[in-house]
XYZ file of C-alpha atoms in Angstrom:
666
model
C 0.477 0.076 0.029
C 1.120 3.013 -1.006
C -0.093 5.433 1.663
C -1.334 3.011 4.606
C -1.937 5.845 6.836
C -4.788 7.242 4.192
C -5.866 3.189 3.958
C -5.927 3.279 7.587
C -8.285 6.366 8.079
C -10.529 5.087 4.976
C -11.095 2.355 7.292
C -11.965 4.207 10.153
C -14.331 6.576 7.373
C -16.076 3.723 6.296
C -17.448 1.969 9.692
C -19.102 4.729 9.990
C -20.107 6.057 6.834
C -21.964 2.475 5.824
C -23.802 2.256 9.367
C -24.936 5.850 8.216
C -26.420 4.530 5.022
C -30.494 4.689 4.413
C -32.580 3.533 2.072
C -30.135 0.749 1.474
C -33.020 -1.015 -0.939
C -33.089 2.273 -2.769
C -31.518 1.412 -6.501
C -28.772 3.767 -7.684
C -28.949 4.726 -11.023
C -27.559 2.639 -13.629
C -25.974 6.062 -15.492
C -23.986 6.467 -12.118
C -19.934 6.245 -12.690
C -19.870 3.899 -9.524
C -20.838 1.199 -12.045
C -18.071 1.471 -14.115
C -15.951 1.505 -10.920
C -17.058 -1.521 -9.411
C -16.625 -3.243 -12.975
C -13.197 -2.427 -12.772
C -13.017 -3.989 -9.374
C -14.683 -6.974 -10.823
C -11.849 -7.671 -13.473
C -8.854 -6.466 -10.484
C -10.329 -9.624 -8.504
C -11.283 -7.703 -5.581
C -14.888 -7.581 -5.606
C -17.344 -10.606 -6.647
C -19.548 -10.332 -9.229
C -22.567 -8.912 -8.665
C -25.374 -10.080 -10.974
C -26.517 -9.293 -14.601
C -29.692 -7.322 -13.816
C -28.758 -3.807 -12.919
C -29.724 -1.499 -11.462
C -27.748 -2.721 -8.047
C -29.396 -1.505 -4.723
C -27.600 0.697 -2.412
C -26.859 -2.289 -0.243
C -25.329 -3.959 -2.574
C -23.298 -1.244 -3.972
C -22.114 -0.783 -0.317
C -20.951 -4.181 -0.019
C -19.112 -4.236 -3.189
C -16.956 -0.929 -1.821
C -16.830 -2.953 1.369
C -14.932 -6.047 -0.398
C -12.609 -3.736 -2.279
C -11.413 -2.546 1.167
C -11.378 -6.343 2.472
C -9.608 -7.847 -0.337
C -6.113 -6.565 0.710
C -5.756 -4.820 -2.684
C -2.968 -2.139 -2.481
C -5.199 0.455 -3.360
C -2.788 3.593 -4.426
C -3.926 6.890 -2.700
C -6.261 8.379 -5.616
C -7.921 5.155 -5.783
C -8.871 5.371 -2.173
C -9.629 8.932 -2.390
C -11.799 8.043 -5.469
C -13.593 5.218 -3.726
C -13.921 7.145 -0.258
C -15.570 9.947 -2.935
C -18.485 7.346 -3.494
C -18.452 6.643 -0.147
C -19.097 9.931 1.136
C -21.811 10.387 -1.754
C -24.217 7.332 -0.827
C -23.698 8.226 3.008
C -27.048 9.677 4.639
C -26.371 13.342 5.098
C -27.532 13.971 8.681
C -25.871 17.206 8.936
C -27.785 19.279 6.078
C -30.371 21.685 7.776
C -34.105 21.368 6.498
C -34.245 23.808 3.618
C -36.103 24.522 0.407
C -33.627 21.832 -1.734
C -33.379 19.106 0.962
C -35.099 17.838 3.650
C -34.886 14.683 5.830
C -36.911 13.440 8.598
C -36.285 9.809 10.497
C -36.912 7.926 13.388
C -34.615 6.409 16.416
C -35.292 3.216 16.364
C -33.048 1.174 14.733
C -35.412 -2.166 14.507
C -38.254 -0.111 12.660
C -36.346 2.597 10.865
C -39.085 4.712 8.876
C -37.487 8.272 7.071
C -38.292 10.109 4.375
C -36.029 12.461 2.429
C -36.418 15.301 -0.155
C -33.831 16.611 -2.764
C -33.831 19.752 -5.261
C -31.814 18.868 -8.543
C -31.292 20.631 -11.820
C -29.429 19.891 -14.751
C -28.838 21.354 -17.949
C -27.145 20.585 -21.019
C -26.982 22.017 -24.585
C -25.283 19.976 -28.091
C -24.521 21.707 -31.231
C -24.062 19.743 -34.536
C -22.169 22.000 -36.903
C -21.332 19.949 -40.374
C -20.175 21.136 -44.086
C -24.089 20.410 -45.369
C -25.387 23.227 -44.192
C -29.496 21.197 -43.347
C -27.256 19.327 -41.051
C -26.482 21.898 -38.389
C -28.712 21.708 -35.409
C -28.913 22.212 -31.787
C -30.709 20.610 -28.474
C -30.961 21.547 -24.710
C -32.822 20.694 -21.962
C -33.595 21.849 -18.815
C -34.566 20.052 -16.271
C -35.693 20.464 -12.493
C -35.781 17.231 -10.841
C -37.369 16.352 -7.456
C -36.617 13.574 -5.443
C -38.369 11.509 -2.508
C -37.321 8.539 -0.793
C -37.141 6.714 2.490
C -37.271 3.383 4.673
C -40.478 1.783 5.462
C -38.661 -1.243 7.689
C -35.429 -2.701 7.796
C -37.114 -4.311 4.323
C -38.453 -2.096 2.447
C -37.583 1.479 0.729
C -39.111 3.687 -1.713
C -38.007 6.309 -4.080
C -39.881 8.695 -6.541
C -38.169 10.966 -9.100
C -39.713 13.803 -10.487
C -39.128 16.162 -13.666
C -40.110 18.715 -15.433
C -38.025 18.967 -19.063
C -38.007 22.526 -21.199
C -36.756 21.472 -24.401
C -35.709 21.758 -28.172
C -34.499 19.314 -30.778
C -33.708 19.890 -34.034
C -34.212 16.624 -36.778
C -33.318 16.607 -40.271
C -35.644 15.279 -42.672
C -34.156 12.296 -44.397
C -37.331 10.930 -46.941
C -39.618 8.233 -46.156
C -39.347 4.372 -45.757
C -41.758 1.462 -46.915
C -42.270 -0.563 -43.867
C -44.228 -3.601 -45.303
C -47.552 -4.653 -45.770
C -50.482 -5.447 -43.551
C -51.234 -9.066 -43.588
C -54.881 -8.876 -42.880
C -56.931 -5.447 -44.368
C -60.066 -4.439 -46.587
C -59.338 -4.123 -50.153
C -61.095 -3.946 -53.759
C -58.715 -6.043 -55.119
C -58.982 -10.587 -55.002
C -56.754 -12.426 -53.248
C -55.557 -13.553 -56.432
C -54.638 -10.256 -58.067
C -52.530 -9.308 -54.639
C -50.976 -12.375 -55.030
C -49.649 -11.291 -58.112
C -48.854 -8.205 -57.035
C -46.969 -9.830 -53.867
C -45.130 -12.257 -56.084
C -43.752 -9.312 -58.604
C -46.157 -9.742 -61.483
C -47.469 -6.114 -61.326
C -43.942 -4.486 -61.642
C -45.381 -1.408 -63.782
C -44.519 2.022 -61.794
C -47.843 3.581 -62.601
C -49.449 0.636 -61.123
C -47.334 0.296 -57.922
C -48.097 3.838 -57.590
C -51.235 3.477 -58.043
C -52.139 1.054 -55.835
C -50.267 2.494 -52.951
C -52.398 6.038 -53.531
C -55.296 3.669 -53.422
C -55.366 1.259 -50.800
C -52.738 2.611 -47.886
C -53.725 0.097 -45.398
C -51.770 -2.426 -47.365
C -48.559 0.114 -48.068
C -47.344 1.459 -44.477
C -44.823 3.857 -44.561
C -42.904 5.773 -41.911
C -40.612 9.493 -42.310
C -36.863 9.080 -41.465
C -35.775 11.977 -39.284
C -32.091 11.804 -38.447
C -30.830 13.838 -34.754
C -27.557 15.685 -35.966
C -27.246 17.714 -33.096
C -25.878 14.497 -30.973
C -23.322 12.048 -31.487
C -24.967 9.348 -33.838
C -26.801 7.056 -31.480
C -25.447 8.250 -28.304
C -28.558 10.172 -27.761
C -31.229 9.250 -24.821
C -34.562 11.655 -24.095
C -35.286 12.440 -20.717
C -38.688 12.954 -21.446
C -42.090 10.136 -21.123
C -43.756 9.318 -23.987
C -44.556 13.282 -25.213
C -44.153 16.760 -25.139
C -46.209 19.711 -25.056
C -45.338 22.310 -28.107
C -45.300 25.809 -26.006
C -47.129 27.042 -28.798
C -50.086 25.014 -28.565
C -50.983 24.176 -24.574
C -53.753 22.101 -24.896
C -54.242 18.485 -25.429
C -54.252 18.681 -28.814
C -50.492 20.249 -28.461
C -48.961 16.689 -27.407
C -46.285 15.889 -29.402
C -43.945 13.376 -30.045
C -40.520 15.115 -30.743
C -39.504 18.970 -29.481
C -39.344 20.115 -33.150
C -40.258 23.587 -31.499
C -40.012 24.535 -28.019
C -41.498 22.186 -25.887
C -42.429 21.187 -22.161
C -42.231 17.707 -21.086
C -41.311 15.652 -18.210
C -41.687 12.324 -16.134
C -41.751 10.005 -13.050
C -39.722 7.198 -11.986
C -39.947 5.310 -8.885
C -39.906 2.155 -6.941
C -40.818 0.053 -3.941
C -38.347 -2.177 -3.032
C -38.148 -4.900 -0.551
C -34.333 -7.542 0.450
C -34.769 -10.204 2.682
C -32.038 -12.573 3.519
C -28.813 -10.529 3.357
C -30.192 -9.570 -0.270
C -30.572 -13.019 -1.590
C -34.347 -12.348 -1.919
C -34.798 -9.136 -3.736
C -38.339 -7.924 -4.809
C -38.508 -4.767 -6.687
C -41.885 -2.938 -8.398
C -41.108 0.491 -9.906
C -40.709 2.115 -13.190
C -36.864 2.985 -13.590
C -33.719 2.167 -15.829
C -32.250 -0.653 -16.005
C -29.973 -3.245 -17.949
C -30.112 -7.059 -17.892
C -27.546 -9.808 -19.316
C -24.555 -6.656 -20.407
C -21.217 -8.031 -20.308
C -20.073 -4.255 -20.016
C -22.277 -1.402 -19.243
C -24.385 -0.488 -22.242
C -23.583 -3.129 -24.262
C -26.707 -5.229 -23.485
C -28.699 -7.268 -26.503
C -31.495 -7.846 -24.909
C -32.323 -4.689 -22.144
C -29.838 -1.765 -22.843
C -29.027 1.014 -20.604
C -30.752 3.115 -23.670
C -33.792 1.744 -23.388
C -36.657 4.300 -21.705
C -38.078 3.178 -18.835
C -41.217 1.240 -18.078
C -43.104 -0.233 -14.622
C -41.908 -3.800 -14.301
C -42.369 -6.427 -11.059
C -38.661 -7.818 -10.311
C -37.754 -10.887 -8.502
C -33.966 -12.046 -7.931
C -33.222 -14.650 -5.907
C -29.214 -15.708 -5.162
C -29.874 -19.401 -4.561
C -26.155 -20.556 -3.955
C -22.905 -18.051 -4.369
C -22.540 -19.494 -8.324
C -26.344 -19.530 -9.187
C -28.794 -17.000 -9.197
C -32.466 -16.599 -11.116
C -33.984 -13.208 -12.098
C -37.557 -12.609 -13.504
C -39.104 -9.546 -14.671
C -42.589 -8.630 -16.058
C -43.895 -4.956 -16.886
C -46.208 -3.013 -19.612
C -44.642 -1.522 -22.020
C -45.248 2.004 -23.498
C -46.291 3.225 -26.439
C -44.850 6.567 -28.421
C -46.442 8.637 -30.172
C -45.030 8.214 -34.006
C -47.611 10.945 -35.508
C -44.087 12.611 -35.786
C -43.136 9.900 -38.621
C -45.548 7.735 -39.376
C -48.825 9.918 -39.734
C -50.358 8.672 -42.586
C -48.737 5.065 -41.423
C -51.136 3.332 -39.549
C -54.362 1.243 -41.037
C -57.594 3.746 -41.881
C -60.068 1.006 -41.797
C -59.833 1.017 -37.789
C -61.350 4.335 -37.370
C -58.356 5.699 -35.614
C -54.636 6.542 -36.256
C -54.215 6.617 -32.047
C -50.684 5.413 -31.796
C -51.664 3.752 -28.539
C -54.481 1.885 -30.316
C -51.514 -0.652 -32.093
C -48.751 -0.535 -29.330
C -50.642 -2.359 -26.163
C -47.979 -4.697 -25.444
C -46.193 -6.571 -22.366
C -42.923 -7.541 -21.434
C -41.574 -10.392 -19.651
C -37.820 -11.820 -19.247
C -36.212 -14.337 -17.178
C -32.507 -15.047 -17.253
C -30.061 -17.907 -14.869
C -26.995 -17.078 -14.155
C -23.657 -19.085 -13.434
C -20.687 -17.392 -11.967
C -17.355 -19.776 -11.067
C -13.874 -18.881 -10.851
C -12.869 -18.010 -14.591
C -16.525 -17.875 -16.481
C -19.659 -16.508 -16.027
C -22.695 -17.628 -18.351
C -26.249 -16.513 -18.597
C -29.175 -17.254 -20.545
C -32.779 -16.833 -21.112
C -35.523 -15.829 -22.844
C -37.915 -12.842 -23.567
C -41.223 -12.382 -24.535
C -43.148 -9.028 -25.934
C -47.482 -10.255 -25.785
C -50.313 -8.068 -26.085
C -51.980 -7.381 -22.800
C -54.211 -9.619 -21.891
C -54.575 -11.919 -18.833
C -51.802 -14.364 -19.760
C -50.948 -16.150 -16.282
C -48.055 -18.063 -18.099
C -45.786 -15.085 -18.934
C -46.881 -13.944 -15.337
C -45.096 -17.088 -14.160
C -41.711 -16.766 -12.946
C -40.259 -20.589 -14.151
C -42.224 -20.377 -17.367
C -40.299 -21.576 -20.551
C -42.088 -18.890 -23.139
C -40.761 -21.621 -25.637
C -43.043 -24.204 -24.897
C -45.446 -22.222 -23.267
C -46.074 -20.147 -26.661
C -46.203 -23.431 -28.881
C -48.926 -24.124 -26.401
C -51.197 -20.714 -26.791
C -50.455 -20.145 -29.824
C -47.840 -18.492 -31.868
C -49.164 -14.762 -31.228
C -46.119 -12.992 -30.020
C -42.683 -12.042 -30.130
C -40.607 -14.703 -28.705
C -36.570 -14.629 -28.416
C -33.776 -15.871 -26.612
C -30.274 -14.856 -25.480
C -27.017 -16.280 -23.794
C -23.461 -14.849 -22.908
C -20.338 -16.136 -21.851
C -17.826 -14.327 -20.413
C -14.202 -15.487 -19.540
C -12.209 -13.550 -16.910
C -8.944 -13.911 -15.046
C -8.086 -11.293 -12.062
C -5.937 -8.105 -12.656
C -6.099 -8.914 -16.440
C -9.553 -8.605 -17.450
C -12.028 -10.142 -19.576
C -13.748 -11.004 -22.856
C -16.691 -12.312 -23.784
C -19.368 -13.146 -26.583
C -23.124 -12.324 -26.135
C -26.151 -13.537 -29.046
C -29.467 -12.790 -29.161
C -31.969 -14.592 -31.393
C -35.205 -13.275 -32.571
C -36.662 -15.778 -34.944
C -35.583 -18.888 -33.095
C -37.237 -21.634 -36.103
C -35.853 -19.932 -38.902
C -32.523 -20.296 -37.199
C -32.894 -23.947 -37.590
C -33.585 -24.165 -41.221
C -31.926 -22.006 -42.882
C -28.591 -20.543 -44.063
C -27.936 -17.662 -41.286
C -25.553 -15.693 -43.435
C -27.771 -15.745 -46.132
C -31.354 -15.844 -44.976
C -33.350 -13.131 -43.999
C -35.412 -14.900 -41.715
C -32.432 -15.624 -39.504
C -33.081 -12.217 -37.665
C -30.655 -12.328 -34.609
C -27.787 -10.323 -32.706
C -24.281 -10.995 -31.419
C -21.222 -9.038 -29.705
C -17.774 -10.303 -29.085
C -15.390 -7.768 -26.850
C -12.916 -7.688 -24.205
C -11.808 -5.098 -21.512
C -9.311 -4.981 -19.171
C -7.561 -2.693 -16.641
C -5.201 -0.449 -16.878
C -1.927 -0.942 -14.351
C -0.361 2.011 -13.109
C -3.396 4.400 -13.300
C -6.562 5.267 -10.890
C -9.493 3.373 -12.058
C -8.954 2.896 -15.573
C -10.042 0.655 -18.394
C -10.278 0.018 -21.772
C -13.071 -1.902 -23.644
C -13.323 -3.139 -27.955
C -16.278 -4.453 -28.582
C -18.174 -5.663 -31.678
C -21.541 -5.733 -32.179
C -23.890 -7.001 -35.362
C -27.815 -6.839 -35.302
C -29.231 -8.639 -38.371
C -32.189 -7.663 -40.550
C -35.511 -7.423 -39.259
C -33.877 -8.159 -35.829
C -36.171 -6.519 -32.744
C -38.990 -5.883 -35.006
C -41.895 -8.657 -35.771
C -44.336 -9.380 -38.624
C -47.359 -7.678 -37.992
C -50.679 -9.325 -36.903
C -54.165 -9.091 -36.350
C -55.116 -12.487 -35.371
C -53.943 -11.790 -31.258
C -55.728 -12.956 -28.362
C -58.591 -10.380 -27.186
C -57.325 -8.234 -30.351
C -59.688 -8.213 -33.876
C -57.143 -5.060 -34.999
C -53.803 -4.437 -35.900
C -50.656 -4.786 -33.339
C -47.430 -3.750 -33.816
C -45.402 -6.524 -31.490
C -41.459 -4.765 -32.199
C -39.403 -4.639 -29.437
C -39.588 -1.629 -28.265
C -40.261 0.582 -25.116
C -41.556 4.416 -25.935
C -40.382 3.913 -29.978
C -36.992 2.931 -28.508
C -35.205 -0.749 -28.841
C -35.330 -2.439 -25.551
C -32.193 -4.584 -26.722
C -29.021 -2.895 -28.859
C -29.125 1.073 -29.326
C -28.563 0.177 -33.144
C -30.763 0.078 -35.097
C -31.796 -3.672 -37.624
C -29.291 -4.013 -40.115
C -26.103 -2.724 -38.820
C -22.749 -3.122 -36.775
C -20.805 -1.233 -34.766
C -17.172 -1.426 -33.642
C -16.366 0.174 -30.171
C -13.492 1.092 -28.711
C -13.741 2.837 -25.047
C -11.010 4.473 -22.888
C -11.881 5.745 -19.265
C -9.656 7.011 -16.458
C -10.076 9.027 -13.420
C -7.198 11.371 -12.915
C -8.614 12.046 -8.792
C -11.700 11.706 -6.969
C -12.734 15.011 -8.878
C -12.105 14.678 -12.477
C -12.467 11.833 -15.028
C -11.989 11.866 -18.986
C -13.035 9.309 -21.676
C -11.909 8.455 -25.395
C -14.178 6.701 -27.644
C -13.834 5.407 -31.272
C -17.520 4.329 -32.992
C -17.377 2.593 -36.298
C -20.975 2.201 -37.485
C -22.786 0.873 -40.854
C -26.577 0.843 -41.265
C -28.652 -0.107 -43.949
C -30.031 3.131 -45.620
C -33.873 3.460 -44.212
C -35.222 5.827 -46.593
C -34.058 7.027 -50.487
C -33.825 4.780 -53.522
C -31.910 2.618 -52.790
C -33.477 1.436 -48.985
C -32.231 -2.055 -47.727
C -35.771 -4.124 -46.104
C -35.419 -4.838 -42.431
C -33.576 -1.760 -41.507
C -35.808 0.001 -39.384
C -37.576 -0.722 -35.938
C -40.887 -0.703 -37.803
C -39.842 -2.866 -40.928
C -42.758 -5.810 -40.747
C -41.599 -8.814 -42.867
C -44.210 -9.845 -45.432
C -45.872 -13.477 -45.045
C -45.562 -13.762 -49.096
C -41.827 -14.929 -49.940
C -40.443 -14.934 -47.162
C -38.218 -17.806 -47.281
C -37.007 -16.964 -50.036
C -35.515 -13.298 -48.986
C -31.633 -13.067 -48.977
C -29.188 -10.378 -47.566
C -26.152 -9.252 -48.194
C -25.015 -6.981 -45.913
C -23.382 -3.853 -48.038
C -23.664 -5.473 -51.039
C -27.555 -4.800 -51.402
C -28.534 -1.536 -51.331
C -27.266 1.901 -49.529
C -25.423 1.835 -46.443
C -24.295 4.272 -44.154
C -21.097 4.550 -42.727
C -19.996 6.424 -39.811
C -16.792 7.147 -38.262
C -17.239 9.331 -34.563
C -14.017 9.857 -32.832
C -14.993 11.590 -29.248
C -13.462 13.054 -25.846
C -15.370 13.496 -23.077
C -14.483 14.838 -19.496
C -16.434 15.490 -16.076
C -15.669 17.434 -13.569
C -17.577 16.910 -9.891
C -17.444 19.346 -7.063
C -18.757 17.241 -4.219
C -20.018 19.550 -1.448
C -22.400 18.051 1.330
C -24.315 21.285 0.801
C -24.554 21.937 -2.898
C -22.825 19.544 -5.075
C -21.946 20.071 -8.992
C -21.139 18.402 -11.662
C -20.251 19.637 -15.162
C -19.835 17.051 -17.749
C -18.470 18.212 -21.562
C -17.814 16.489 -24.933
C -16.449 16.857 -28.077
C -17.085 14.659 -31.263
C -15.535 14.766 -34.865
C -17.839 12.857 -37.467
C -17.580 11.368 -40.548
C -20.741 10.288 -42.534
C -21.207 8.901 -45.805
C -23.088 6.567 -47.827
C -22.128 3.363 -50.266
C -24.327 2.186 -52.977
C -24.935 -0.579 -56.008
C -25.703 0.126 -59.659
C -28.919 1.227 -60.105
C -29.210 -1.940 -62.771
C -28.138 -4.733 -59.401
C -30.935 -2.978 -57.331
C -33.573 -4.529 -58.459
C -36.971 -5.383 -56.563
C -39.563 -6.951 -58.325
C -41.751 -6.516 -54.990
C -41.761 -2.649 -54.334
C -39.281 -1.193 -51.763
C -39.577 -3.779 -49.683
C -39.503 -7.661 -48.705
C -38.457 -8.475 -52.206
C -35.519 -10.056 -52.688
C -32.646 -7.865 -54.505
C -32.151 -11.025 -57.055
C -29.142 -9.059 -59.192
C -27.285 -8.372 -55.666
C -25.105 -10.856 -54.012
C -21.867 -10.960 -52.329
C -19.368 -10.330 -55.406
C -21.469 -6.946 -56.073
C -19.279 -4.144 -55.711
C -20.533 -0.713 -53.610
C -18.928 2.609 -54.116
C -19.425 5.788 -51.943
C -22.293 7.950 -53.580
C -21.909 11.368 -52.126
C -25.023 12.981 -54.125
C -27.870 15.065 -52.753
C -29.684 11.510 -51.467
C -27.067 9.958 -49.837
C -24.185 12.985 -49.024
C -21.341 12.736 -47.144
C -20.592 14.671 -44.423
C -17.909 16.185 -42.225
C -18.837 17.499 -38.789
C -18.386 18.607 -34.632
C -20.540 17.961 -32.350
C -20.308 19.911 -29.069
C -21.687 18.450 -25.766
C -21.976 20.876 -22.638
C -24.206 20.129 -19.440
C -23.904 20.535 -15.347
C -26.209 19.061 -12.487
C -26.682 20.928 -9.379
C -27.745 19.459 -6.023
C -28.055 16.073 -7.749
C -28.612 12.432 -6.047
């Protein structure tokens, strides 16, 4: 130990600090930097693996920090100071006098602790994108006052409510529209034979196709592609819940799906958590941000940190040191899609309200096995239209078997992760998410479009001689139509068109990259001292265009695979249409000024972005079925592609600058 006196003082401090913890069963936000520190401690072998279902409770995190101190690992002075910062941050603030910013009330009975805590916070953030293409220049800002109410209801129950308002505006660039598919059912003046001929490509005359789309929109669905350029690609996570009100129209009709103009929104997150048997049994009910089955922070293919929160009932059981079981059932939220899909929904149902088509629940179960050098987890998920479906609410259900028993109506998936780790060296992992299970067993998974899945491989290791520093590198591939589902209107209890894609509030529940894409991400993080940290990241991504004259089927979360000729559809990544290539290099930093009376956190990031599109020759882009679901028959792995740099598919170079700060944060 480089500074034994400091270490000894820290241990004395800890013995009092942890004793003063309250709200021990309240979750710590998955965006808190403590998760990265615990992850690095696990790689060093000085902290045992907690579980793959986040967020963790304060009790779980405090035990992990105690493990670090008790491990005998020789912390440097900087490492110990950084760790002590989080201890101080988590400690109950008994010295704070009640005022408009803070309030704390508790009883003095250790056998029946009751408490109420109030905290006011304020956040603001602004982001500016500057590009060589003038129409791409845009900005975003958010002003977020928030209020936290939390406390204890006995030793076993804790509660938390986080409410906020959000004054915001975020520009979008209109890229064009995207043909997402055909409904399987609906009314039409055409006979079934005529429709079959159309779907099979016999009606290829452009005027007939245009006339068909114009007259029979209930079969053809389009959404508008809009691009957020004021933030780094695929990094923005909206704060507000559901919808916002345009300031220009503060009425019920002013509810909109995106703050294209000055708007006000808000949201509420909350939870009631129960813990027993020294945290071996956890029961959580609430609406919080989560991440499950992620081998690194923000990497999950199943329930990613960028997914919007939703209400769920969770159970986490640690049966043995090496065996854990987790289960959750929740209700997904619809997104107001009018800004992208105003003319896309079926007209024959008498409504175009998005909530009519998004009425889904979500279930997930997961088994984890942890050994000295090996971590394994596997489980299943299902998105199902809300109904009194007891099997999906029962923790021990095998969703594959159960769905076969009640009818193939729901969006089922399987997932698994394997991670090898060696204390002090780091970890290497592989993850897979299987969307269309039966299709995977019968077809060429490389070329068959019905083989819908995503996978990831990664490596992460701590950097020696630096205070809590790490480097991570991962590659992720999301196949076409993954996280989507075919359109149906035959689900039990529903007689109309239903969307069952793997989304909540318009965002993917799984990985943040859209279908038909891949990503290479390198991330370096290090702490200078408790008050200052930095990060450097490089992201290289490619994504099938979901707009324009060479749009690629299955490249959007709202894509729908037609039931016609779907078994013959092929995919040729990069060789079957237009693809967006992005190189993004970013540098970020965070300054923390921790004061028990007024903590302040200042964040900044600057990113350089190069974006361009590759296309194939028009002669090779030949789809007999208009726009979507048709095989690009003239394309294959040998089809060459070239950079387009056209008005439709431009090459852009830009810089994105983001600044933010938080006051009185929790």
